Amino acid sequence: MTSTPSPHNRSRSEEEDDPVDGMISRTGCAQLHYSLQDCMAEHQDWRKCQTEVQKFKECMTTYQKTRKEQLLKQRTSATQSA
């Protein structure tokens, strides 16, 4: 009997890009994310990584605010030209 791959096996090959990594890279916060991951891997306790958590959170908040402003400007200019 041949075994079929499990539909729950979602592992990616090394060549495949992780979509989460791609999204975080586009924010400009990737290095902070990797620092947070390193801290978590080392300490196995997010409470010991609060400095890294806060820095990553601040970076993401800044990105989200900037992105929201960009989208509002695009929407406003599209409405005015229509």
JSON list of N, CA and C in Angstrom, two decimals:
[
{"chain": "A", "resi": 1, "resn": "MET", "atom": "N", "xyz": [0.84, -1.17, 0.00]},
{"chain": "A", "resi": 1, "resn": "MET", "atom": "CA", "xyz": [0.00, 0.00, 0.00]},
{"chain": "A", "resi": 1, "resn": "MET", "atom": "C", "xyz": [0.89, 1.24, 0.00]},
{"chain": "A", "resi": 2, "resn": "THR", "atom": "N", "xyz": [0.61, 2.18, -0.89]},
{"chain": "A", "resi": 2, "resn": "THR", "atom": "CA", "xyz": [1.41, 3.40, -0.94]},
{"chain": "A", "resi": 2, "resn": "THR", "atom": "C", "xyz": [0.82, 4.45, -0.01]},
{"chain": "A", "resi": 3, "resn": "SER", "atom": "N", "xyz": [1.69, 5.19, 0.60]},
{"chain": "A", "resi": 3, "resn": "SER", "atom": "CA", "xyz": [1.20, 6.23, 1.52]},
{"chain": "A", "resi": 3, "resn": "SER", "atom": "C", "xyz": [1.03, 7.54, 0.75]},
{"chain": "A", "resi": 4, "resn": "THR", "atom": "N", "xyz": [-0.01, 8.22, 1.07]},
{"chain": "A", "resi": 4, "resn": "THR", "atom": "CA", "xyz": [-0.25, 9.52, 0.45]},
{"chain": "A", "resi": 4, "resn": "THR", "atom": "C", "xyz": [0.18, 10.60, 1.42]},
{"chain": "A", "resi": 5, "resn": "PRO", "atom": "N", "xyz": [0.67, 11.71, 0.91]},
{"chain": "A", "resi": 5, "resn": "PRO", "atom": "CA", "xyz": [1.10, 12.77, 1.81]},
{"chain": "A", "resi": 5, "resn": "PRO", "atom": "C", "xyz": [-0.08, 13.31, 2.62]},
{"chain": "A", "resi": 6, "resn": "SER", "atom": "N", "xyz": [0.18, 13.66, 3.82]},
{"chain": "A", "resi": 6, "resn": "SER", "atom": "CA", "xyz": [-0.86, 14.21, 4.68]},
{"chain": "A", "resi": 6, "resn": "SER", "atom": "C", "xyz": [-1.28, 15.59, 4.18]},
{"chain": "A", "resi": 7, "resn": "PRO", "atom": "N", "xyz": [-2.57, 15.86, 4.10]},
{"chain": "A", "resi": 7, "resn": "PRO", "atom": "CA", "xyz": [-3.01, 17.19, 3.67]},
{"chain": "A", "resi": 7, "resn": "PRO", "atom": "C", "xyz": [-2.68, 18.25, 4.71]},
{"chain": "A", "resi": 8, "resn": "HIS", "atom": "N", "xyz": [-2.31, 17.82, 5.91]},
{"chain": "A", "resi": 8, "resn": "HIS", "atom": "CA", "xyz": [-1.98, 18.76, 6.97]},
{"chain": "A", "resi": 8, "resn": "HIS", "atom": "C", "xyz": [-0.50, 19.12, 6.99]},
{"chain": "A", "resi": 9, "resn": "ASN", "atom": "N", "xyz": [0.27, 18.47, 6.15]},
{"chain": "A", "resi": 9, "resn": "ASN", "atom": "CA", "xyz": [1.70, 18.77, 6.08]},
{"chain": "A", "resi": 9, "resn": "ASN", "atom": "C", "xyz": [1.88, 19.99, 5.18]},
{"chain": "A", "resi": 10, "resn": "ARG", "atom": "N", "xyz": [2.06, 21.14, 5.80]},
{"chain": "A", "resi": 10, "resn": "ARG", "atom": "CA", "xyz": [2.16, 22.39, 5.06]},
{"chain": "A", "resi": 10, "resn": "ARG", "atom": "C", "xyz": [3.60, 22.91, 5.02]},
{"chain": "A", "resi": 11, "resn": "SER", "atom": "N", "xyz": [4.56, 22.05, 5.28]},
{"chain": "A", "resi": 11, "resn": "SER", "atom": "CA", "xyz": [5.95, 22.50, 5.30]},
{"chain": "A", "resi": 11, "resn": "SER", "atom": "C", "xyz": [6.36, 22.94, 3.90]},
{"chain": "A", "resi": 12, "resn": "ARG", "atom": "N", "xyz": [7.24, 23.91, 3.90]},
{"chain": "A", "resi": 12, "resn": "ARG", "atom": "CA", "xyz": [7.71, 24.47, 2.63]},
{"chain": "A", "resi": 12, "resn": "ARG", "atom": "C", "xyz": [9.15, 24.02, 2.41]},
{"chain": "A", "resi": 13, "resn": "SER", "atom": "N", "xyz": [9.54, 23.96, 1.16]},
{"chain": "A", "resi": 13, "resn": "SER", "atom": "CA", "xyz": [10.93, 23.67, 0.87]},
{"chain": "A", "resi": 13, "resn": "SER", "atom": "C", "xyz": [11.75, 24.93, 1.15]},
{"chain": "A", "resi": 14, "resn": "GLU", "atom": "N", "xyz": [13.03, 24.77, 1.22]},
{"chain": "A", "resi": 14, "resn": "GLU", "atom": "CA", "xyz": [13.91, 25.90, 1.53]},
{"chain": "A", "resi": 14, "resn": "GLU", "atom": "C", "xyz": [13.82, 27.01, 0.48]},
{"chain": "A", "resi": 15, "resn": "GLU", "atom": "N", "xyz": [13.51, 26.64, -0.76]},
{"chain": "A", "resi": 15, "resn": "GLU", "atom": "CA", "xyz": [13.46, 27.62, -1.84]},
{"chain": "A", "resi": 15, "resn": "GLU", "atom": "C", "xyz": [12.20, 28.48, -1.81]},
{"chain": "A", "resi": 16, "resn": "GLU", "atom": "N", "xyz": [11.15, 27.98, -1.20]},
{"chain": "A", "resi": 16, "resn": "GLU", "atom": "CA", "xyz": [9.89, 28.71, -1.17]},
{"chain": "A", "resi": 16, "resn": "GLU", "atom": "C", "xyz": [9.97, 29.88, -0.21]},
{"chain": "A", "resi": 17, "resn": "ASP", "atom": "N", "xyz": [9.39, 31.01, -0.62]},
{"chain": "A", "resi": 17, "resn": "ASP", "atom": "CA", "xyz": [9.35, 32.18, 0.25]},
{"chain": "A", "resi": 17, "resn": "ASP", "atom": "C", "xyz": [8.18, 32.05, 1.21]},
{"chain": "A", "resi": 18, "resn": "ASP", "atom": "N", "xyz": [8.43, 32.38, 2.45]},
{"chain": "A", "resi": 18, "resn": "ASP", "atom": "CA", "xyz": [7.37, 32.40, 3.45]},
{"chain": "A", "resi": 18, "resn": "ASP", "atom": "C", "xyz": [6.58, 33.69, 3.26]},
{"chain": "A", "resi": 19, "resn": "PRO", "atom": "N", "xyz": [5.27, 33.61, 3.05]},
{"chain": "A", "resi": 19, "resn": "PRO", "atom": "CA", "xyz": [4.49, 34.82, 2.81]},
{"chain": "A", "resi": 19, "resn": "PRO", "atom": "C", "xyz": [4.54, 35.80, 3.98]},
{"chain": "A", "resi": 20, "resn": "VAL", "atom": "N", "xyz": [4.64, 35.29, 5.20]},
{"chain": "A", "resi": 20, "resn": "VAL", "atom": "CA", "xyz": [4.73, 36.19, 6.35]},
{"chain": "A", "resi": 20, "resn": "VAL", "atom": "C", "xyz": [6.04, 36.97, 6.31]},
{"chain": "A", "resi": 21, "resn": "ASP", "atom": "N", "xyz": [7.13, 36.28, 5.99]},
{"chain": "A", "resi": 21, "resn": "ASP", "atom": "CA", "xyz": [8.42, 36.98, 5.87]},
{"chain": "A", "resi": 21, "resn": "ASP", "atom": "C", "xyz": [8.35, 38.06, 4.80]},
{"chain": "A", "resi": 22, "resn": "GLY", "atom": "N", "xyz": [7.68, 37.75, 3.70]},
{"chain": "A", "resi": 22, "resn": "GLY", "atom": "CA", "xyz": [7.54, 38.74, 2.63]},
{"chain": "A", "resi": 22, "resn": "GLY", "atom": "C", "xyz": [6.76, 39.96, 3.07]},
{"chain": "A", "resi": 23, "resn": "MET", "atom": "N", "xyz": [5.67, 39.72, 3.80]},
{"chain": "A", "resi": 23, "resn": "MET", "atom": "CA", "xyz": [4.86, 40.85, 4.29]},
{"chain": "A", "resi": 23, "resn": "MET", "atom": "C", "xyz": [5.64, 41.70, 5.28]},
{"chain": "A", "resi": 24, "resn": "ILE", "atom": "N", "xyz": [6.36, 41.05, 6.18]},
{"chain": "A", "resi": 24, "resn": "ILE", "atom": "CA", "xyz": [7.13, 41.81, 7.18]},
{"chain": "A", "resi": 24, "resn": "ILE", "atom": "C", "xyz": [8.28, 42.56, 6.51]},
{"chain": "A", "resi": 25, "resn": "SER", "atom": "N", "xyz": [8.90, 41.97, 5.52]},
{"chain": "A", "resi": 25, "resn": "SER", "atom": "CA", "xyz": [9.98, 42.65, 4.80]},
{"chain": "A", "resi": 25, "resn": "SER", "atom": "C", "xyz": [9.50, 43.94, 4.15]},
{"chain": "A", "resi": 26, "resn": "ARG", "atom": "N", "xyz": [8.28, 43.91, 3.61]},
{"chain": "A", "resi": 26, "resn": "ARG", "atom": "CA", "xyz": [7.74, 45.11, 2.96]},
{"chain": "A", "resi": 26, "resn": "ARG", "atom": "C", "xyz": [7.45, 46.24, 3.95]},
{"chain": "A", "resi": 27, "resn": "THR", "atom": "N", "xyz": [7.35, 45.92, 5.23]},
{"chain": "A", "resi": 27, "resn": "THR", "atom": "CA", "xyz": [7.08, 46.96, 6.23]},
{"chain": "A", "resi": 27, "resn": "THR", "atom": "C", "xyz": [8.33, 47.72, 6.63]},
{"chain": "A", "resi": 28, "resn": "GLY", "atom": "N", "xyz": [9.49, 47.13, 6.37]},
{"chain": "A", "resi": 28, "resn": "GLY", "atom": "CA", "xyz": [10.74, 47.74, 6.83]},
{"chain": "A", "resi": 28, "resn": "GLY", "atom": "C", "xyz": [11.09, 47.32, 8.25]},
{"chain": "A", "resi": 29, "resn": "CYS", "atom": "N", "xyz": [10.34, 46.39, 8.82]},
{"chain": "A", "resi": 29, "resn": "CYS", "atom": "CA", "xyz": [10.53, 45.97, 10.21]},
{"chain": "A", "resi": 29, "resn": "CYS", "atom": "C", "xyz": [11.14, 44.57, 10.32]},
{"chain": "A", "resi": 30, "resn": "ALA", "atom": "N", "xyz": [11.66, 44.05, 9.23]},
{"chain": "A", "resi": 30, "resn": "ALA", "atom": "CA", "xyz": [12.14, 42.67, 9.22]},
{"chain": "A", "resi": 30, "resn": "ALA", "atom": "C", "xyz": [13.27, 42.43, 10.21]},
{"chain": "A", "resi": 31, "resn": "GLN", "atom": "N", "xyz": [14.23, 43.33, 10.30]},
{"chain": "A", "resi": 31, "resn": "GLN", "atom": "CA", "xyz": [15.35, 43.11, 11.20]},
{"chain": "A", "resi": 31, "resn": "GLN", "atom": "C", "xyz": [14.88, 43.04, 12.65]},
{"chain": "A", "resi": 32, "resn": "LEU", "atom": "N", "xyz": [13.93, 43.89, 13.01]},
{"chain": "A", "resi": 32, "resn": "LEU", "atom": "CA", "xyz": [13.38, 43.85, 14.36]},
{"chain": "A", "resi": 32, "resn": "LEU", "atom": "C", "xyz": [12.61, 42.56, 14.61]},
{"chain": "A", "resi": 33, "resn": "HIS", "atom": "N", "xyz": [11.93, 42.09, 13.59]},
{"chain": "A", "resi": 33, "resn": "HIS", "atom": "CA", "xyz": [11.20, 40.81, 13.70]},
{"chain": "A", "resi": 33, "resn": "HIS", "atom": "C", "xyz": [12.18, 39.66, 13.93]},
{"chain": "A", "resi": 34, "resn": "TYR", "atom": "N", "xyz": [13.28, 39.65, 13.19]},
{"chain": "A", "resi": 34, "resn": "TYR", "atom": "CA", "xyz": [14.27, 38.59, 13.36]},
{"chain": "A", "resi": 34, "resn": "TYR", "atom": "C", "xyz": [14.93, 38.67, 14.74]},
{"chain": "A", "resi": 35, "resn": "SER", "atom": "N", "xyz": [15.17, 39.88, 15.22]},
{"chain": "A", "resi": 35, "resn": "SER", "atom": "CA", "xyz": [15.73, 40.03, 16.57]},
{"chain": "A", "resi": 35, "resn": "SER", "atom": "C", "xyz": [14.77, 39.47, 17.62]},
{"chain": "A", "resi": 36, "resn": "LEU", "atom": "N", "xyz": [13.48, 39.73, 17.43]},
{"chain": "A", "resi": 36, "resn": "LEU", "atom": "CA", "xyz": [12.47, 39.19, 18.34]},
{"chain": "A", "resi": 36, "resn": "LEU", "atom": "C", "xyz": [12.44, 37.66, 18.27]},
{"chain": "A", "resi": 37, "resn": "GLN", "atom": "N", "xyz": [12.50, 37.12, 17.07]},
{"chain": "A", "resi": 37, "resn": "GLN", "atom": "CA", "xyz": [12.52, 35.66, 16.92]},
{"chain": "A", "resi": 37, "resn": "GLN", "atom": "C", "xyz": [13.75, 35.06, 17.60]},
{"chain": "A", "resi": 38, "resn": "ASP", "atom": "N", "xyz": [14.90, 35.70, 17.44]},
{"chain": "A", "resi": 38, "resn": "ASP", "atom": "CA", "xyz": [16.13, 35.21, 18.08]},
{"chain": "A", "resi": 38, "resn": "ASP", "atom": "C", "xyz": [15.99, 35.21, 19.59]},
{"chain": "A", "resi": 39, "resn": "CYS", "atom": "N", "xyz": [15.43, 36.29, 20.13]},
{"chain": "A", "resi": 39, "resn": "CYS", "atom": "CA", "xyz": [15.24, 36.39, 21.57]},
{"chain": "A", "resi": 39, "resn": "CYS", "atom": "C", "xyz": [14.31, 35.28, 22.06]},
{"chain": "A", "resi": 40, "resn": "MET", "atom": "N", "xyz": [13.21, 35.08, 21.33]},
{"chain": "A", "resi": 40, "resn": "MET", "atom": "CA", "xyz": [12.25, 34.05, 21.72]},
{"chain": "A", "resi": 40, "resn": "MET", "atom": "C", "xyz": [12.89, 32.66, 21.66]},
{"chain": "A", "resi": 41, "resn": "ALA", "atom": "N", "xyz": [13.70, 32.42, 20.65]},
{"chain": "A", "resi": 41, "resn": "ALA", "atom": "CA", "xyz": [14.37, 31.12, 20.53]},
{"chain": "A", "resi": 41, "resn": "ALA", "atom": "C", "xyz": [15.35, 30.91, 21.69]},
{"chain": "A", "resi": 42, "resn": "GLU", "atom": "N", "xyz": [16.02, 31.98, 22.08]},
{"chain": "A", "resi": 42, "resn": "GLU", "atom": "CA", "xyz": [17.01, 31.88, 23.15]},
{"chain": "A", "resi": 42, "resn": "GLU", "atom": "C", "xyz": [16.35, 31.70, 24.52]},
{"chain": "A", "resi": 43, "resn": "HIS", "atom": "N", "xyz": [15.33, 32.49, 24.81]},
{"chain": "A", "resi": 43, "resn": "HIS", "atom": "CA", "xyz": [14.74, 32.52, 26.15]},
{"chain": "A", "resi": 43, "resn": "HIS", "atom": "C", "xyz": [13.50, 31.64, 26.32]},
{"chain": "A", "resi": 44, "resn": "GLN", "atom": "N", "xyz": [12.83, 31.32, 25.22]},
{"chain": "A", "resi": 44, "resn": "GLN", "atom": "CA", "xyz": [11.61, 30.51, 25.27]},
{"chain": "A", "resi": 44, "resn": "GLN", "atom": "C", "xyz": [10.54, 31.13, 26.19]},
{"chain": "A", "resi": 45, "resn": "ASP", "atom": "N", "xyz": [10.57, 32.47, 26.29]},
{"chain": "A", "resi": 45, "resn": "ASP", "atom": "CA", "xyz": [9.62, 33.17, 27.16]},
{"chain": "A", "resi": 45, "resn": "ASP", "atom": "C", "xyz": [9.48, 34.60, 26.65]},
{"chain": "A", "resi": 46, "resn": "TRP", "atom": "N", "xyz": [8.32, 34.92, 26.07]},
{"chain": "A", "resi": 46, "resn": "TRP", "atom": "CA", "xyz": [8.12, 36.24, 25.48]},
{"chain": "A", "resi": 46, "resn": "TRP", "atom": "C", "xyz": [8.27, 37.35, 26.51]},
{"chain": "A", "resi": 47, "resn": "ARG", "atom": "N", "xyz": [8.04, 37.06, 27.78]},
{"chain": "A", "resi": 47, "resn": "ARG", "atom": "CA", "xyz": [8.16, 38.09, 28.81]},
{"chain": "A", "resi": 47, "resn": "ARG", "atom": "C", "xyz": [9.59, 38.57, 28.96]},
{"chain": "A", "resi": 48, "resn": "LYS", "atom": "N", "xyz": [10.54, 37.75, 28.59]},
{"chain": "A", "resi": 48, "resn": "LYS", "atom": "CA", "xyz": [11.96, 38.13, 28.67]},
{"chain": "A", "resi": 48, "resn": "LYS", "atom": "C", "xyz": [12.41, 38.90, 27.43]},
{"chain": "A", "resi": 49, "resn": "CYS", "atom": "N", "xyz": [11.51, 39.09, 26.49]},
{"chain": "A", "resi": 49, "resn": "CYS", "atom": "CA", "xyz": [11.84, 39.75, 25.22]},
{"chain": "A", "resi": 49, "resn": "CYS", "atom": "C", "xyz": [11.04, 41.04, 25.03]},
{"chain": "A", "resi": 50, "resn": "GLN", "atom": "N", "xyz": [10.65, 41.67, 26.10]},
{"chain": "A", "resi": 50, "resn": "GLN", "atom": "CA", "xyz": [9.77, 42.83, 26.00]},
{"chain": "A", "resi": 50, "resn": "GLN", "atom": "C", "xyz": [10.40, 44.01, 25.26]},
{"chain": "A", "resi": 51, "resn": "THR", "atom": "N", "xyz": [11.71, 44.18, 25.37]},
{"chain": "A", "resi": 51, "resn": "THR", "atom": "CA", "xyz": [12.37, 45.26, 24.62]},
{"chain": "A", "resi": 51, "resn": "THR", "atom": "C", "xyz": [12.20, 45.02, 23.13]},
{"chain": "A", "resi": 52, "resn": "GLU", "atom": "N", "xyz": [12.43, 43.79, 22.69]},
{"chain": "A", "resi": 52, "resn": "GLU", "atom": "CA", "xyz": [12.30, 43.44, 21.27]},
{"chain": "A", "resi": 52, "resn": "GLU", "atom": "C", "xyz": [10.85, 43.53, 20.82]},
{"chain": "A", "resi": 53, "resn": "VAL", "atom": "N", "xyz": [9.92, 43.07, 21.68]},
{"chain": "A", "resi": 53, "resn": "VAL", "atom": "CA", "xyz": [8.49, 43.15, 21.35]},
{"chain": "A", "resi": 53, "resn": "VAL", "atom": "C", "xyz": [8.09, 44.61, 21.14]},
{"chain": "A", "resi": 54, "resn": "GLN", "atom": "N", "xyz": [8.51, 45.48, 22.04]},
{"chain": "A", "resi": 54, "resn": "GLN", "atom": "CA", "xyz": [8.13, 46.89, 21.96]},
{"chain": "A", "resi": 54, "resn": "GLN", "atom": "C", "xyz": [8.70, 47.56, 20.71]},
{"chain": "A", "resi": 55, "resn": "LYS", "atom": "N", "xyz": [9.97, 47.28, 20.40]},
{"chain": "A", "resi": 55, "resn": "LYS", "atom": "CA", "xyz": [10.59, 47.88, 19.21]},
{"chain": "A", "resi": 55, "resn": "LYS", "atom": "C", "xyz": [9.87, 47.43, 17.93]},
{"chain": "A", "resi": 56, "resn": "PHE", "atom": "N", "xyz": [9.55, 46.13, 17.86]},
{"chain": "A", "resi": 56, "resn": "PHE", "atom": "CA", "xyz": [8.85, 45.61, 16.68]},
{"chain": "A", "resi": 56, "resn": "PHE", "atom": "C", "xyz": [7.45, 46.22, 16.60]},
{"chain": "A", "resi": 57, "resn": "LYS", "atom": "N", "xyz": [6.77, 46.31, 17.73]},
{"chain": "A", "resi": 57, "resn": "LYS", "atom": "CA", "xyz": [5.42, 46.90, 17.76]},
{"chain": "A", "resi": 57, "resn": "LYS", "atom": "C", "xyz": [5.46, 48.35, 17.28]},
{"chain": "A", "resi": 58, "resn": "GLU", "atom": "N", "xyz": [6.42, 49.13, 17.76]},
{"chain": "A", "resi": 58, "resn": "GLU", "atom": "CA", "xyz": [6.53, 50.53, 17.35]},
{"chain": "A", "resi": 58, "resn": "GLU", "atom": "C", "xyz": [6.79, 50.65, 15.85]},
{"chain": "A", "resi": 59, "resn": "CYS", "atom": "N", "xyz": [7.64, 49.80, 15.33]},
{"chain": "A", "resi": 59, "resn": "CYS", "atom": "CA", "xyz": [7.93, 49.82, 13.90]},
{"chain": "A", "resi": 59, "resn": "CYS", "atom": "C", "xyz": [6.68, 49.51, 13.09]},
{"chain": "A", "resi": 60, "resn": "MET", "atom": "N", "xyz": [5.95, 48.48, 13.50]},
{"chain": "A", "resi": 60, "resn": "MET", "atom": "CA", "xyz": [4.74, 48.09, 12.78]},
{"chain": "A", "resi": 60, "resn": "MET", "atom": "C", "xyz": [3.66, 49.16, 12.89]},
{"chain": "A", "resi": 61, "resn": "THR", "atom": "N", "xyz": [3.54, 49.79, 14.04]},
{"chain": "A", "resi": 61, "resn": "THR", "atom": "CA", "xyz": [2.55, 50.86, 14.22]},
{"chain": "A", "resi": 61, "resn": "THR", "atom": "C", "xyz": [2.87, 52.03, 13.31]},
{"chain": "A", "resi": 62, "resn": "THR", "atom": "N", "xyz": [4.14, 52.39, 13.22]},
{"chain": "A", "resi": 62, "resn": "THR", "atom": "CA", "xyz": [4.56, 53.47, 12.33]},
{"chain": "A", "resi": 62, "resn": "THR", "atom": "C", "xyz": [4.25, 53.12, 10.88]},
{"chain": "A", "resi": 63, "resn": "TYR", "atom": "N", "xyz": [4.56, 51.89, 10.48]},
{"chain": "A", "resi": 63, "resn": "TYR", "atom": "CA", "xyz": [4.27, 51.45, 9.12]},
{"chain": "A", "resi": 63, "resn": "TYR", "atom": "C", "xyz": [2.77, 51.53, 8.84]},
{"chain": "A", "resi": 64, "resn": "GLN", "atom": "N", "xyz": [1.96, 51.02, 9.77]},
{"chain": "A", "resi": 64, "resn": "GLN", "atom": "CA", "xyz": [0.51, 51.00, 9.55]},
{"chain": "A", "resi": 64, "resn": "GLN", "atom": "C", "xyz": [-0.04, 52.42, 9.44]},
{"chain": "A", "resi": 65, "resn": "LYS", "atom": "N", "xyz": [0.46, 53.33, 10.24]},
{"chain": "A", "resi": 65, "resn": "LYS", "atom": "CA", "xyz": [0.00, 54.72, 10.19]},
{"chain": "A", "resi": 65, "resn": "LYS", "atom": "C", "xyz": [0.36, 55.34, 8.84]},
{"chain": "A", "resi": 66, "resn": "THR", "atom": "N", "xyz": [1.59, 55.13, 8.41]},
{"chain": "A", "resi": 66, "resn": "THR", "atom": "CA", "xyz": [2.04, 55.66, 7.13]},
{"chain": "A", "resi": 66, "resn": "THR", "atom": "C", "xyz": [1.24, 55.07, 5.98]},
{"chain": "A", "resi": 67, "resn": "ARG", "atom": "N", "xyz": [1.01, 53.77, 6.03]},
{"chain": "A", "resi": 67, "resn": "ARG", "atom": "CA", "xyz": [0.24, 53.09, 4.97]},
{"chain": "A", "resi": 67, "resn": "ARG", "atom": "C", "xyz": [-1.20, 53.61, 4.92]},
{"chain": "A", "resi": 68, "resn": "LYS", "atom": "N", "xyz": [-1.79, 53.81, 6.08]},
{"chain": "A", "resi": 68, "resn": "LYS", "atom": "CA", "xyz": [-3.16, 54.33, 6.14]},
{"chain": "A", "resi": 68, "resn": "LYS", "atom": "C", "xyz": [-3.22, 55.72, 5.51]},
{"chain": "A", "resi": 69, "resn": "GLU", "atom": "N", "xyz": [-2.24, 56.56, 5.83]},
{"chain": "A", "resi": 69, "resn": "GLU", "atom": "CA", "xyz": [-2.20, 57.91, 5.24]},
{"chain": "A", "resi": 69, "resn": "GLU", "atom": "C", "xyz": [-2.05, 57.84, 3.73]},
{"chain": "A", "resi": 70, "resn": "GLN", "atom": "N", "xyz": [-1.21, 56.93, 3.24]},
{"chain": "A", "resi": 70, "resn": "GLN", "atom": "CA", "xyz": [-1.04, 56.77, 1.79]},
{"chain": "A", "resi": 70, "resn": "GLN", "atom": "C", "xyz": [-2.34, 56.36, 1.12]},
{"chain": "A", "resi": 71, "resn": "LEU", "atom": "N", "xyz": [-3.04, 55.41, 1.72]},
{"chain": "A", "resi": 71, "resn": "LEU", "atom": "CA", "xyz": [-4.30, 54.94, 1.15]},
{"chain": "A", "resi": 71, "resn": "LEU", "atom": "C", "xyz": [-5.36, 56.04, 1.16]},
{"chain": "A", "resi": 72, "resn": "LEU", "atom": "N", "xyz": [-5.41, 56.83, 2.23]},
{"chain": "A", "resi": 72, "resn": "LEU", "atom": "CA", "xyz": [-6.37, 57.93, 2.28]},
{"chain": "A", "resi": 72, "resn": "LEU", "atom": "C", "xyz": [-6.07, 58.98, 1.21]},
{"chain": "A", "resi": 73, "resn": "LYS", "atom": "N", "xyz": [-4.80, 59.28, 0.99]},
{"chain": "A", "resi": 73, "resn": "LYS", "atom": "CA", "xyz": [-4.42, 60.22, -0.07]},
{"chain": "A", "resi": 73, "resn": "LYS", "atom": "C", "xyz": [-4.82, 59.69, -1.44]},
{"chain": "A", "resi": 74, "resn": "GLN", "atom": "N", "xyz": [-4.58, 58.39, -1.66]},
{"chain": "A", "resi": 74, "resn": "GLN", "atom": "CA", "xyz": [-4.96, 57.80, -2.94]},
{"chain": "A", "resi": 74, "resn": "GLN", "atom": "C", "xyz": [-6.47, 57.86, -3.14]},
{"chain": "A", "resi": 75, "resn": "ARG", "atom": "N", "xyz": [-7.21, 57.56, -2.11]},
{"chain": "A", "resi": 75, "resn": "ARG", "atom": "CA", "xyz": [-8.67, 57.57, -2.19]},
{"chain": "A", "resi": 75, "resn": "ARG", "atom": "C", "xyz": [-9.17, 58.99, -2.45]},
{"chain": "A", "resi": 76, "resn": "THR", "atom": "N", "xyz": [-8.58, 59.97, -1.76]},
{"chain": "A", "resi": 76, "resn": "THR", "atom": "CA", "xyz": [-8.98, 61.36, -1.94]},
{"chain": "A", "resi": 76, "resn": "THR", "atom": "C", "xyz": [-8.68, 61.85, -3.35]},
{"chain": "A", "resi": 77, "resn": "SER", "atom": "N", "xyz": [-7.49, 61.53, -3.87]},
{"chain": "A", "resi": 77, "resn": "SER", "atom": "CA", "xyz": [-7.16, 61.97, -5.22]},
{"chain": "A", "resi": 77, "resn": "SER", "atom": "C", "xyz": [-8.01, 61.25, -6.27]},
{"chain": "A", "resi": 78, "resn": "ALA", "atom": "N", "xyz": [-8.36, 59.99, -6.03]},
{"chain": "A", "resi": 78, "resn": "ALA", "atom": "CA", "xyz": [-9.20, 59.27, -6.96]},
{"chain": "A", "resi": 78, "resn": "ALA", "atom": "C", "xyz": [-10.62, 59.84, -6.95]},
{"chain": "A", "resi": 79, "resn": "THR", "atom": "N", "xyz": [-11.09, 60.24, -5.78]},
{"chain": "A", "resi": 79, "resn": "THR", "atom": "CA", "xyz": [-12.44, 60.83, -5.67]},
{"chain": "A", "resi": 79, "resn": "THR", "atom": "C", "xyz": [-12.49, 62.18, -6.35]},
{"chain": "A", "resi": 80, "resn": "GLN", "atom": "N", "xyz": [-11.43, 62.98, -6.20]},
{"chain": "A", "resi": 80, "resn": "GLN", "atom": "CA", "xyz": [-11.40, 64.31, -6.79]},
{"chain": "A", "resi": 80, "resn": "GLN", "atom": "C", "xyz": [-11.30, 64.26, -8.30]},
{"chain": "A", "resi": 81, "resn": "SER", "atom": "N", "xyz": [-10.61, 63.26, -8.83]},
{"chain": "A", "resi": 81, "resn": "SER", "atom": "CA", "xyz": [-10.45, 63.17, -10.29]},
{"chain": "A", "resi": 81, "resn": "SER", "atom": "C", "xyz": [-11.65, 62.53, -10.97]},
{"chain": "A", "resi": 82, "resn": "ALA", "atom": "N", "xyz": [-12.53, 61.93, -10.21]},
{"chain": "A", "resi": 82, "resn": "ALA", "atom": "CA", "xyz": [-13.68, 61.24, -10.80]},
{"chain": "A", "resi": 82, "resn": "ALA", "atom": "C", "xyz": [-14.84, 62.18, -11.04]}
]
